[in-house]
CSV table of C-alpha atoms in Angstrom, one decimal:
chain,number,residue,atom,x,y,z
Z,1,MET,CA,-73.9,3.8,-24.1
Z,2,GLY,CA,-76.7,3.3,-21.9
Z,3,PHE,CA,-77.0,2.5,-17.7
Z,4,ARG,CA,-74.2,0.1,-16.6
Z,5,ASP,CA,-74.8,-3.4,-16.6
Z,6,ASP,CA,-75.1,-3.7,-12.5
Z,7,PHE,CA,-78.0,-0.8,-12.4
Z,8,LEU,CA,-80.2,-1.0,-9.4
Z,9,TRP,CA,-83.7,-0.6,-10.8
Z,10,GLY,CA,-85.9,-1.0,-8.2
Z,11,GLY,CA,-88.6,1.2,-6.0
Z,12,ALA,CA,-88.8,3.0,-3.0
Z,13,VAL,CA,-91.1,3.0,0.3
Z,14,ALA,CA,-90.8,4.8,4.0
Z,15,ALA,CA,-91.6,2.1,6.7
Z,16,HIS,CA,-94.0,4.5,8.2
Z,17,GLN,CA,-96.0,5.0,5.4
Z,18,LEU,CA,-96.7,1.3,4.3
Z,19,GLU,CA,-95.8,-1.0,7.4
Z,20,GLY,CA,-98.6,-0.2,9.8
Z,21,GLY,CA,-98.2,-2.5,13.1
Z,22,TRP,CA,-97.5,0.6,14.8
Z,23,GLN,CA,-97.4,-1.2,18.4
Z,24,GLU,CA,-96.5,-4.4,17.1
Z,25,GLY,CA,-93.3,-6.0,18.5
Z,26,GLY,CA,-92.7,-3.7,21.2
Z,27,LYS,CA,-92.7,-1.0,18.7
Z,28,GLY,CA,-92.8,2.4,20.1
Z,29,PRO,CA,-94.7,5.9,18.7
Z,30,SER,CA,-92.8,8.0,16.1
Z,31,VAL,CA,-93.6,11.6,15.2
Z,32,ALA,CA,-95.7,9.9,12.0
Z,33,ASP,CA,-98.3,8.3,14.4
Z,34,VAL,CA,-99.4,11.5,16.1
Z,35,MET,CA,-100.1,12.9,12.5
Z,36,THR,CA,-103.9,13.1,11.8
Z,37,ALA,CA,-105.0,12.5,8.1
Z,38,GLY,CA,-105.1,16.0,6.1
Z,39,ALA,CA,-105.9,16.5,2.1
Z,40,HIS,CA,-104.6,18.8,-0.8
Z,41,GLY,CA,-104.3,22.3,1.0
Z,42,VAL,CA,-105.8,21.0,3.9
Z,43,PRO,CA,-102.4,20.3,6.5
Z,44,ARG,CA,-101.9,17.4,8.6
Z,45,ARG,CA,-102.3,18.1,12.1
Z,46,ILE,CA,-99.8,17.0,15.2
Z,47,THR,CA,-101.6,16.0,18.0
Z,48,ASP,CA,-100.1,15.8,21.7
Z,49,GLY,CA,-99.7,12.2,21.4
Z,50,VAL,CA,-102.1,9.3,20.0
Z,51,ILE,CA,-105.6,10.8,20.6
Z,52,PRO,CA,-108.8,8.4,20.8
Z,53,GLY,CA,-110.8,9.1,18.1
Z,54,GLU,CA,-108.5,10.8,15.8
Z,55,ASN,CA,-107.7,9.7,12.3
Z,56,TYR,CA,-104.0,8.3,11.7
Z,57,PRO,CA,-103.7,7.0,8.7
Z,58,ASN,CA,-99.9,5.6,9.3
Z,59,HIS,CA,-101.0,3.1,12.6
Z,60,GLU,CA,-102.4,0.9,9.6
Z,61,ALA,CA,-101.1,2.7,6.6
Z,62,ILE,CA,-101.1,-0.8,3.9
Z,63,ASP,CA,-100.3,-3.2,7.0
Z,64,PHE,CA,-96.9,-4.8,4.7
Z,65,TYR,CA,-95.7,-5.6,8.4
Z,66,HIS,CA,-98.4,-8.5,7.7
Z,67,HIS,CA,-98.2,-8.5,4.3
Z,68,TYR,CA,-94.5,-8.2,3.0
Z,69,LYS,CA,-93.9,-11.7,1.7
Z,70,ASP,CA,-96.9,-11.3,-0.7
Z,71,ASP,CA,-95.5,-7.9,-1.5
Z,72,ILE,CA,-91.7,-8.6,-2.2
Z,73,LYS,CA,-92.6,-11.4,-4.7
Z,74,LEU,CA,-95.0,-8.9,-6.4
Z,75,LEU,CA,-91.7,-6.8,-6.9
Z,76,ALA,CA,-89.8,-9.9,-7.7
Z,77,GLU,CA,-91.9,-10.4,-10.3
Z,78,MET,CA,-91.3,-7.5,-12.0
Z,79,GLY,CA,-87.8,-7.6,-12.1
Z,80,PHE,CA,-86.5,-5.5,-9.2
Z,81,LYS,CA,-82.9,-5.5,-8.4
Z,82,ALA,CA,-83.3,-3.0,-5.2
Z,83,PHE,CA,-86.1,-2.1,-3.0
Z,84,ARG,CA,-85.3,0.9,-0.9
Z,85,THR,CA,-87.4,1.1,2.6
Z,86,SER,CA,-86.6,2.5,5.8
Z,87,ILE,CA,-86.0,1.0,9.3
Z,88,ALA,CA,-88.7,2.7,11.9
Z,89,TRP,CA,-86.3,3.7,14.5
Z,90,THR,CA,-89.0,3.1,17.3
Z,91,ARG,CA,-89.2,-0.5,16.3
Z,92,ILE,CA,-85.3,-1.0,17.3
Z,93,PHE,CA,-85.7,2.0,20.3
Z,94,PRO,CA,-88.8,2.7,20.9
Z,95,GLU,CA,-88.5,5.6,23.3
Z,96,GLY,CA,-85.3,6.6,21.5
Z,97,ASP,CA,-83.0,6.7,24.8
Z,98,GLU,CA,-82.8,3.0,25.5
Z,99,GLU,CA,-79.6,1.4,26.1
Z,100,GLN,CA,-80.6,-2.0,24.7
Z,101,PRO,CA,-82.6,-2.7,21.5
Z,102,ASN,CA,-85.8,-4.3,20.7
Z,103,GLU,CA,-85.0,-7.8,19.9
Z,104,ALA,CA,-88.6,-8.3,18.2
Z,105,GLY,CA,-87.8,-5.2,16.0
Z,106,LEU,CA,-84.8,-6.2,14.5
Z,107,LYS,CA,-85.9,-9.7,14.1
Z,108,PHE,CA,-88.7,-8.4,11.8
Z,109,TYR,CA,-85.9,-6.5,9.7
Z,110,ASP,CA,-84.0,-9.8,9.6
Z,111,ASP,CA,-87.0,-11.6,8.2
Z,112,LEU,CA,-87.6,-8.8,5.4
Z,113,PHE,CA,-84.3,-8.3,4.4
Z,114,ASP,CA,-84.1,-12.0,3.8
Z,115,GLU,CA,-87.3,-12.1,1.8
Z,116,CYS,CA,-85.7,-9.4,-0.3
Z,117,LEU,CA,-82.2,-11.2,-0.9
Z,118,LYS,CA,-84.3,-14.3,-1.6
Z,119,TYR,CA,-85.0,-12.7,-4.9
Z,120,ASP,CA,-82.1,-11.0,-5.3
Z,121,ILE,CA,-83.4,-8.0,-4.5
Z,122,GLN,CA,-80.6,-5.9,-2.6
Z,123,PRO,CA,-82.2,-3.8,0.5
Z,124,VAL,CA,-81.5,0.1,0.3
Z,125,VAL,CA,-82.1,1.2,3.5
Z,126,THR,CA,-82.7,5.1,4.7
Z,127,LEU,CA,-82.1,5.0,8.9
Z,128,ALA,CA,-84.3,8.0,9.4
Z,129,HIS,CA,-87.4,8.7,7.2
Z,130,PHE,CA,-89.5,10.8,9.0
Z,131,GLU,CA,-89.9,8.3,11.7
Z,132,MET,CA,-87.9,10.2,14.7
Z,133,PRO,CA,-89.4,8.5,18.3
Z,134,TYR,CA,-91.9,10.8,19.8
Z,135,GLY,CA,-90.4,9.8,22.9
Z,136,LEU,CA,-87.3,11.8,22.1
Z,137,VAL,CA,-89.7,14.9,20.9
Z,138,LYS,CA,-91.2,14.7,24.4
Z,139,LYS,CA,-88.1,14.2,26.6
Z,140,TYR,CA,-85.6,16.0,24.7
Z,141,GLY,CA,-87.3,18.2,22.2
Z,142,GLY,CA,-86.2,16.4,19.1
Z,143,PHE,CA,-82.7,17.6,17.8
Z,144,ARG,CA,-83.3,20.6,19.5
Z,145,SER,CA,-80.7,19.0,22.0
Z,146,ARG,CA,-77.8,18.0,21.4
Z,147,LYS,CA,-78.4,14.3,23.2
Z,148,CYS,CA,-80.2,13.4,20.0
Z,149,ILE,CA,-76.7,12.9,18.5
Z,150,ASP,CA,-75.7,9.7,20.7
Z,151,PHE,CA,-79.2,8.3,20.1
Z,152,PHE,CA,-79.1,8.4,16.2
Z,153,VAL,CA,-75.6,7.0,16.4
Z,154,ARG,CA,-76.6,4.5,18.8
Z,155,PHE,CA,-79.5,3.4,16.7
Z,156,ALA,CA,-77.3,3.3,13.5
Z,157,LYS,CA,-74.5,1.2,14.7
Z,158,VAL,CA,-77.0,-1.1,15.5
Z,159,CYS,CA,-78.4,-1.3,12.3
Z,160,PHE,CA,-75.5,-1.5,10.7
Z,161,THR,CA,-73.9,-4.2,12.6
Z,162,ARG,CA,-76.7,-6.2,12.6
Z,163,PHE,CA,-77.4,-6.1,9.0
Z,164,GLN,CA,-73.9,-5.4,7.7
Z,165,HIS,CA,-74.1,-8.8,5.3
Z,166,LYS,CA,-77.4,-8.2,4.3
Z,167,VAL,CA,-77.7,-4.3,3.1
Z,168,LYS,CA,-74.7,-2.7,1.5
Z,169,TYR,CA,-76.2,1.0,0.7
Z,170,TRP,CA,-77.6,3.2,3.6
Z,171,MET,CA,-78.4,6.4,4.0
Z,172,THR,CA,-78.9,8.4,7.1
Z,173,PHE,CA,-81.7,10.8,7.0
Z,174,ASN,CA,-83.8,11.5,4.4
Z,175,GLU,CA,-84.6,14.5,2.2
Z,176,ILE,CA,-82.7,16.1,5.5
Z,177,ASN,CA,-82.9,19.7,3.4
Z,178,ASN,CA,-86.7,19.9,3.2
Z,179,GLN,CA,-86.4,21.9,6.4
Z,180,ALA,CA,-84.8,24.6,4.7
Z,181,ASN,CA,-88.0,25.6,4.0
Z,182,TYR,CA,-88.2,26.2,7.8
Z,183,ASN,CA,-91.8,28.3,7.9
Z,184,SER,CA,-93.0,25.0,7.2
Z,185,THR,CA,-94.0,23.9,10.7
Z,186,HIS,CA,-94.7,20.4,8.8
Z,187,HIS,CA,-91.2,19.9,7.8
Z,188,LEU,CA,-89.5,20.8,11.4
Z,189,PHE,CA,-91.6,18.4,12.9
Z,190,GLN,CA,-91.1,15.7,10.5
Z,191,ASP,CA,-87.4,15.9,9.8
Z,192,SER,CA,-86.3,17.2,13.4
Z,193,GLY,CA,-89.0,16.3,16.0
Z,194,LEU,CA,-89.4,20.4,16.6
Z,195,LEU,CA,-92.4,21.4,18.0
Z,196,ILE,CA,-92.8,25.1,17.7
Z,197,ALA,CA,-93.1,27.4,20.5
Z,198,GLU,CA,-94.7,31.0,19.7
Z,199,ASP,CA,-91.5,32.7,20.7
Z,200,ASP,CA,-89.2,30.1,18.9
Z,201,ASP,CA,-86.8,31.9,16.0
Z,202,LYS,CA,-87.8,29.2,13.3
Z,203,GLU,CA,-84.5,29.5,11.3
Z,204,ALA,CA,-82.3,29.7,14.1
Z,205,LEU,CA,-83.8,26.6,15.4
Z,206,MET,CA,-83.8,24.9,12.1
Z,207,TYR,CA,-79.9,25.7,11.5
Z,208,GLN,CA,-79.3,24.0,15.1
Z,209,ALA,CA,-80.9,20.8,14.6
Z,210,ALA,CA,-79.6,20.5,11.3
Z,211,HIS,CA,-76.2,21.0,12.5
Z,212,TYR,CA,-76.5,18.1,14.9
Z,213,GLU,CA,-78.0,15.6,12.4
Z,214,LEU,CA,-75.3,16.5,10.4
Z,215,VAL,CA,-72.9,15.9,12.9
Z,216,ALA,CA,-75.1,12.4,13.8
Z,217,SER,CA,-74.8,11.2,10.1
Z,218,ALA,CA,-71.1,11.8,9.6
Z,219,LEU,CA,-70.6,10.0,13.0
Z,220,ALA,CA,-72.8,7.3,11.3
Z,221,VAL,CA,-70.7,7.2,8.2
Z,222,ALA,CA,-67.6,6.7,10.1
Z,223,ALA,CA,-69.1,4.0,12.4
Z,224,ALA,CA,-70.2,2.2,8.9
Z,225,HIS,CA,-66.9,2.1,7.9
Z,226,GLU,CA,-65.3,1.1,10.4
Z,227,ILE,CA,-68.1,-1.9,11.0
Z,228,ASN,CA,-67.6,-3.3,7.5
Z,229,PRO,CA,-65.8,-1.0,4.9
Z,230,ASN,CA,-68.0,-2.4,2.2
Z,231,LEU,CA,-70.9,-0.5,3.3
Z,232,GLN,CA,-71.7,2.3,1.5
Z,233,VAL,CA,-73.6,5.0,2.9
Z,234,GLY,CA,-74.8,8.4,1.2
Z,235,CYS,CA,-76.8,11.4,2.1
Z,236,MET,CA,-80.2,11.9,1.2
Z,237,LEU,CA,-81.7,15.4,-0.4
Z,238,SER,CA,-84.9,16.6,-1.9
Z,239,MET,CA,-83.8,17.8,-5.4
Z,240,SER,CA,-86.1,20.4,-6.3
Z,241,PRO,CA,-84.5,22.3,-8.6
Z,242,VAL,CA,-85.3,26.4,-8.4
Z,243,TYR,CA,-85.2,28.2,-12.0
Z,244,PRO,CA,-85.2,31.7,-12.4
Z,245,HIS,CA,-88.2,33.1,-13.6
Z,246,THR,CA,-86.5,34.8,-16.3
Z,247,CYS,CA,-83.1,35.7,-17.8
Z,248,LYS,CA,-83.0,39.0,-15.9
Z,249,PRO,CA,-79.7,38.9,-14.2
Z,250,GLU,CA,-81.6,39.7,-10.8
Z,251,ASP,CA,-83.4,36.5,-11.6
Z,252,MET,CA,-80.8,34.9,-11.7
Z,253,MET,CA,-78.9,35.8,-8.5
Z,254,VAL,CA,-82.1,35.1,-6.8
Z,255,HIS,CA,-82.1,31.6,-8.2
Z,256,VAL,CA,-78.6,31.3,-7.2
Z,257,ASN,CA,-79.6,32.0,-3.2
Z,258,ALA,CA,-82.3,29.8,-3.1
Z,259,MET,CA,-80.1,27.2,-4.7
Z,260,HIS,CA,-77.8,27.8,-2.0
Z,261,LYS,CA,-80.5,27.7,1.1
Z,262,ARG,CA,-82.0,24.5,-0.5
Z,263,PHE,CA,-78.5,22.4,-0.9
Z,264,TRP,CA,-76.0,23.6,1.2
Z,265,PHE,CA,-76.6,20.1,3.5
Z,266,GLY,CA,-75.3,18.6,0.4
Z,267,GLU,CA,-71.7,20.3,0.7
Z,268,VAL,CA,-71.3,19.5,4.4
Z,269,HIS,CA,-72.4,15.8,4.0
Z,270,ALA,CA,-69.9,15.7,0.7
Z,271,PHE,CA,-67.0,17.9,1.8
Z,272,GLY,CA,-67.2,17.9,5.4
Z,273,LYS,CA,-67.7,21.8,6.0
Z,274,TYR,CA,-69.8,24.6,5.7
Z,275,PRO,CA,-69.7,27.0,2.5
Z,276,ALA,CA,-69.3,29.9,2.8
Z,277,HIS,CA,-72.2,31.3,1.7
Z,278,ILE,CA,-73.9,29.6,4.8
Z,279,LYS,CA,-71.6,31.1,6.9
Z,280,LYS,CA,-72.2,34.7,5.9
Z,281,HIS,CA,-76.0,34.3,5.8
Z,282,LEU,CA,-75.5,33.0,9.5
Z,283,GLU,CA,-73.7,36.3,10.1
Z,284,ARG,CA,-76.2,38.4,8.5
Z,285,ARG,CA,-78.8,37.2,10.7
Z,286,GLY,CA,-76.8,37.2,13.8
Z,287,ILE,CA,-77.1,33.5,14.3
Z,288,THR,CA,-74.5,32.0,16.4
Z,289,LEU,CA,-74.5,27.9,16.7
Z,290,ASP,CA,-73.7,25.6,19.3
Z,291,ILE,CA,-70.8,23.9,17.1
Z,292,THR,CA,-67.7,22.5,18.5
Z,293,GLU,CA,-64.3,21.6,17.1
Z,294,ASN,CA,-65.1,17.9,17.9
Z,295,ASP,CA,-68.1,18.5,15.6
Z,296,LEU,CA,-66.1,20.3,13.0
Z,297,ALA,CA,-63.6,16.8,13.0
Z,298,ALA,CA,-66.7,14.7,12.7
Z,299,LEU,CA,-67.5,16.0,9.8
Z,300,LYS,CA,-64.5,15.9,8.2
Z,301,ALA,CA,-64.1,12.2,9.1
Z,302,GLY,CA,-67.7,11.2,8.1
Z,303,THR,CA,-68.3,12.1,4.5
Z,304,VAL,CA,-70.7,10.3,2.2
Z,305,ASP,CA,-69.9,7.7,-0.1
Z,306,TYR,CA,-72.5,8.8,-2.9
Z,307,ILE,CA,-75.2,11.7,-3.4
Z,308,GLY,CA,-78.6,10.1,-2.9
Z,309,PHE,CA,-81.6,12.4,-3.8
Z,310,SER,CA,-85.5,12.4,-4.7
Z,311,TYR,CA,-86.5,14.5,-7.9
Z,312,TYR,CA,-90.4,15.1,-8.3
Z,313,ALA,CA,-90.5,18.8,-9.7
Z,314,SER,CA,-88.7,21.9,-10.3
Z,315,ASN,CA,-89.7,25.5,-9.0
Z,316,VAL,CA,-89.5,29.3,-10.4
Z,317,VAL,CA,-88.3,32.0,-8.1
Z,318,GLN,CA,-88.3,35.6,-9.7
Z,319,ASP,CA,-86.7,39.0,-7.9
Z,320,PHE,CA,-89.0,41.2,-6.1
Z,321,GLY,CA,-86.3,44.3,-5.9
Z,322,ARG,CA,-85.1,43.6,-2.7
Z,323,GLY,CA,-81.4,44.3,-3.1
Z,324,PRO,CA,-78.5,41.7,-3.0
Z,325,ALA,CA,-78.9,40.5,0.3
Z,326,PHE,CA,-82.6,39.3,-0.9
Z,327,GLU,CA,-83.1,35.6,0.7
Z,328,CYS,CA,-85.6,33.2,-0.7
Z,329,ASN,CA,-88.8,32.4,1.4
Z,330,GLU,CA,-90.1,28.9,0.0
Z,331,GLU,CA,-93.0,29.6,1.6
Z,332,THR,CA,-93.9,32.9,-0.6
Z,333,ASP,CA,-91.5,33.6,-3.2
Z,334,ILE,CA,-91.4,30.0,-5.1
Z,335,SER,CA,-93.9,29.5,-7.8
Z,336,ASN,CA,-94.9,27.1,-10.9
Z,337,ASN,CA,-93.2,27.3,-14.4
Z,338,GLU,CA,-96.0,28.9,-16.4
Z,339,TYR,CA,-94.5,26.3,-19.4
Z,340,LEU,CA,-95.1,23.0,-17.5
Z,341,PRO,CA,-98.3,21.2,-16.8
Z,342,LYS,CA,-99.4,20.0,-13.5
Z,343,SER,CA,-100.3,16.9,-11.6
Z,344,ASP,CA,-103.6,16.7,-9.4
Z,345,TRP,CA,-101.7,18.1,-6.5
Z,346,SER,CA,-100.3,20.9,-8.0
Z,347,TRP,CA,-96.7,19.8,-8.6
Z,348,THR,CA,-95.1,20.6,-12.1
Z,349,ILE,CA,-94.2,18.0,-14.2
Z,350,ASP,CA,-91.0,18.5,-15.8
Z,351,PRO,CA,-88.7,15.5,-17.2
Z,352,LEU,CA,-85.9,17.5,-18.5
Z,353,GLY,CA,-85.6,18.5,-15.0
Z,354,ILE,CA,-84.0,15.2,-13.7
Z,355,ARG,CA,-81.7,15.4,-16.4
Z,356,TYR,CA,-80.6,19.1,-15.0
Z,357,ALA,CA,-80.7,17.9,-11.6
Z,358,LEU,CA,-78.5,14.9,-12.4
Z,359,ASN,CA,-75.9,17.4,-13.9
Z,360,TRP,CA,-75.9,19.9,-11.4
Z,361,VAL,CA,-75.5,17.4,-8.4
Z,362,TYR,CA,-72.5,15.6,-10.1
Z,363,ASP,CA,-71.2,18.9,-11.2
Z,364,HIS,CA,-71.2,20.1,-7.5
Z,365,PHE,CA,-70.4,16.8,-5.6
Z,366,ARG,CA,-68.1,14.9,-8.1
Z,367,LEU,CA,-70.0,11.8,-6.0
Z,368,PRO,CA,-72.1,8.7,-7.9
Z,369,MET,CA,-76.0,9.3,-7.4
Z,370,PHE,CA,-78.6,7.4,-6.9
Z,371,ILE,CA,-82.4,8.5,-7.7
Z,372,VAL,CA,-84.3,6.8,-4.7
Z,373,GLU,CA,-87.5,8.8,-5.3
Z,374,ASN,CA,-88.9,9.7,-8.4
Z,375,GLY,CA,-92.9,9.2,-8.7
Z,376,PHE,CA,-96.4,10.5,-10.3
Z,377,GLY,CA,-99.2,10.7,-7.3
Z,378,ALA,CA,-102.4,10.4,-8.9
Z,379,ILE,CA,-105.9,9.7,-8.7
Z,380,ASP,CA,-106.3,6.0,-9.8
Z,381,VAL,CA,-109.7,4.7,-10.8
Z,382,LYS,CA,-110.0,0.9,-10.8
Z,383,GLU,CA,-112.7,-0.5,-13.5
Z,384,GLU,CA,-115.2,-3.1,-12.5
Z,385,ASP,CA,-113.3,-5.9,-14.2
Z,386,GLY,CA,-110.5,-4.8,-11.4
Z,387,SER,CA,-108.1,-3.0,-14.3
Z,388,VAL,CA,-106.6,0.4,-13.6
Z,389,ASP,CA,-105.3,2.0,-16.6
Z,390,ASP,CA,-102.7,4.5,-15.2
Z,391,GLN,CA,-101.0,5.4,-18.5
Z,392,TYR,CA,-100.3,8.8,-17.2
Z,393,ARG,CA,-98.1,7.0,-14.7
Z,394,ILE,CA,-96.4,5.2,-17.3
Z,395,ASP,CA,-96.1,8.7,-19.4
Z,396,TYR,CA,-94.5,10.6,-16.7
Z,397,LEU,CA,-91.8,7.8,-15.3
Z,398,GLY,CA,-91.1,7.0,-19.2
Z,399,ALA,CA,-90.3,10.9,-20.0
Z,400,HIS,CA,-88.1,11.1,-16.7
Z,401,ILE,CA,-86.4,7.7,-17.1
Z,402,LYS,CA,-85.2,8.9,-20.9
Z,403,ALA,CA,-84.0,12.3,-19.5
Z,404,MET,CA,-82.2,10.3,-17.1
Z,405,LYS,CA,-80.7,7.8,-19.6
Z,406,ASP,CA,-79.8,11.2,-22.0
Z,407,ALA,CA,-77.7,12.5,-18.9
Z,408,VAL,CA,-75.7,9.3,-18.9
Z,409,ASP,CA,-75.4,9.0,-22.5
Z,410,TYR,CA,-74.7,12.4,-23.1
Z,411,GLU,CA,-72.6,14.0,-19.8
Z,412,GLY,CA,-71.6,10.6,-18.6
Z,413,VAL,CA,-73.2,11.3,-15.0
Z,414,ASP,CA,-72.0,8.6,-12.5
Z,415,LEU,CA,-75.7,7.4,-11.7
Z,416,ILE,CA,-75.7,3.5,-9.7
Z,417,GLY,CA,-79.8,3.2,-9.6
Z,418,TYR,CA,-83.1,4.5,-9.6
Z,419,THR,CA,-85.9,3.5,-7.4
Z,420,MET,CA,-89.2,5.2,-8.2
Z,421,TRP,CA,-91.7,6.2,-5.5
Z,422,SER,CA,-93.4,4.3,-4.6
Z,423,PRO,CA,-93.9,0.7,-6.1
Z,424,ILE,CA,-97.2,0.0,-4.1
Z,425,ASP,CA,-99.9,2.4,-3.1
Z,426,LEU,CA,-99.5,3.8,0.6
Z,427,VAL,CA,-99.9,6.7,2.5
Z,428,SER,CA,-98.8,9.9,1.7
Z,429,ALA,CA,-96.5,11.5,4.1
Z,430,SER,CA,-97.3,15.0,3.1
Z,431,THR,CA,-101.2,14.8,3.3
Z,432,GLY,CA,-102.1,11.3,4.6
Z,433,GLU,CA,-104.0,10.6,1.7
Z,434,MET,CA,-104.5,7.1,0.2
Z,435,LYS,CA,-106.1,8.3,-2.9
Z,436,LYS,CA,-102.7,10.1,-3.9
Z,437,ARG,CA,-101.4,7.0,-5.5
Z,438,TYR,CA,-98.1,6.5,-7.2
Z,439,GLY,CA,-97.7,2.7,-7.0
Z,440,PHE,CA,-97.7,-0.4,-10.0
Z,441,ILE,CA,-99.8,-2.1,-7.2
Z,442,TYR,CA,-103.2,-1.0,-6.4
Z,443,VAL,CA,-104.2,-1.5,-2.5
Z,444,ASP,CA,-107.9,-1.6,-1.8
Z,445,LYS,CA,-107.9,1.0,1.0
Z,446,ASP,CA,-109.4,4.6,0.7
Z,447,ASN,CA,-108.9,7.9,3.1
Z,448,GLU,CA,-111.2,6.8,5.6
Z,449,GLY,CA,-109.4,3.6,6.0
Z,450,ASN,CA,-111.9,1.2,4.8
Z,451,GLY,CA,-111.1,-1.4,2.1
Z,452,THR,CA,-109.9,-5.2,1.9
Z,453,LEU,CA,-106.1,-4.0,1.5
Z,454,ALA,CA,-106.2,-6.4,-1.3
Z,455,ARG,CA,-103.3,-6.2,-3.9
Z,456,SER,CA,-103.7,-5.8,-7.9
Z,457,LYS,CA,-101.6,-4.7,-10.7
Z,458,LYS,CA,-101.9,-1.5,-12.4
Z,459,LYS,CA,-101.4,-1.5,-16.4
Z,460,SER,CA,-98.0,0.4,-15.1
Z,461,PHE,CA,-97.0,-3.3,-13.8
Z,462,ASP,CA,-96.0,-4.6,-16.9
Z,463,TRP,CA,-94.2,-1.8,-18.4
Z,464,TYR,CA,-91.9,-1.2,-15.7
Z,465,LYS,CA,-91.5,-4.9,-15.7
Z,466,GLN,CA,-90.2,-4.3,-19.5
Z,467,VAL,CA,-88.1,-1.2,-18.3
Z,468,ILE,CA,-86.3,-3.5,-16.2
Z,469,ALA,CA,-85.6,-6.4,-18.3
Z,470,SER,CA,-84.2,-3.9,-20.8
Z,471,ASN,CA,-82.2,-2.1,-18.7
Z,472,GLY,CA,-84.1,0.8,-19.4
Z,473,GLU,CA,-83.8,0.2,-23.0
Z,474,ASN,CA,-87.2,-0.5,-23.7
Z,475,ILE,CA,-89.1,2.7,-22.4
C-alpha cells in the first residue's frame, strides 16, 4: 500500500509568477505583464499596454530568470523528483503570430530543463499558464478569434519538437475551467485574453473562447503523439469541489448543476465530445457556437493521457427556490463551509476535500491523475535569526498528503504525482502580492518590490525533504 515507487514528488510554479526578465532574450509582453498589483479584496487592474509609473509585479517577479541554477539546486536538496513550470509563450513567439520562434527563448528553456535533469528532476511543463501574448489580445481579441487555435498549435509543436527528449509530461491550458466563472473579468482575461466590452454577452463569449481552446488543446495532443509517442499530455483543471449546503434534495441538485458548469471542460478533454447537459444549457440560453465538423473530429482525436488538477479549497452552494432550471452563479451563489476554518485570504481549509476530489475525478474520467497544485498562502514572519516557523504550512500540506494517501490506499485511485504550490515564494496570480507566501523557500521581497531577493529556507523545507525521502510515509 502507499504511493507508487516512481511517484513524482515536487513543486509547481508558473513562468510569469517567478521568472521576471519580462523584456530579456527577446521576450514580448503577455497578459500578465499588463496586470497591476492588487491585494486581498482589491482586484488587479488590466491596463491598455504597459503604462509608466504603474506597478507590474510580474515584470521582475523573483528574478528566477537569473537565479534558476541556485533555485533548482535548492529543490534538488529537498529531493524533488519533478518540477512543474510553464513555458512563457512570449519568450518563444513574442507577439504570438510570428512564423518563426525566438531562439533565445528556446535556449533559456533548454538550459533550465538541462539544469533540472542534472539533478534527476523531471520537468513537467504547462504550455499556457495565464501567459497569452498580449499581441494576440490587441490584434485578434484573444480567443475570440479562431485564428488563435493555429497560433497556439504552432507554439505547442515547436515546444514538443524542441524539448521532446527532456520533457515527458505536458499540460495544455492551466485551469482552463476557471472561466466557468464568466462573471469574473479577471478570469476571462487571464485564461483567454478576453477584454470585455459593455455590450458583450460574457457567457456566450466564454463558451466560444473555451471551444477554440479545447480544439487547440486537442490538436496539440494529437501533434505531440505524432512527434513522439512517448509524450504524455494532460489537461489541467481547477478542482474546487462544490458541496450541497444541506441534504435537502434541492440543494443536491444545485450542487449537481454547479459541478456540471465547472467540470464539463474535463469531459471534453477526456472523452472528445460535449456532454449532454452543456448542449441543453446552451440551447436554453440561445447560445450558438462556431463549431465545425473538423472541430468535432479534432476533439475526438486529441483526448488527453491524464488529468492534471489543482486543489486548494472546497465551496458550498444552496438552492434559492429558483426551480429546476436553476443555474449556479459563482459570484453570488457560492459560499464558505461553516464547518471549515479559513486562511488569511478566506480560502477554506478542507483536507478531506482532496480525497473527495481524487475520487470524483477518477470516477468520472478513469484516467491517471496528477495533482499539480496544492498549497497554503500565508503571511510568513521572518525572525531576527532569519528563520521562518511555518508550522501552519506543514500542518496544511501534511493533512492533504495524508488524505491523498488514503484515496490511494482505500479507493485505489491512480495517482502519478504531487507537485505542491509553490516551493518558492513568488507573485500571487490572483492578487499580485508577494506577502501571500506559499513556499518552503523564503524570498526577500515585499509587495512594493523592495528587498534583496535573497533566498532562505523555512521550517517546512526540511519537513518536505523527509516526506519525499519516505515516499509520503513520514508526514
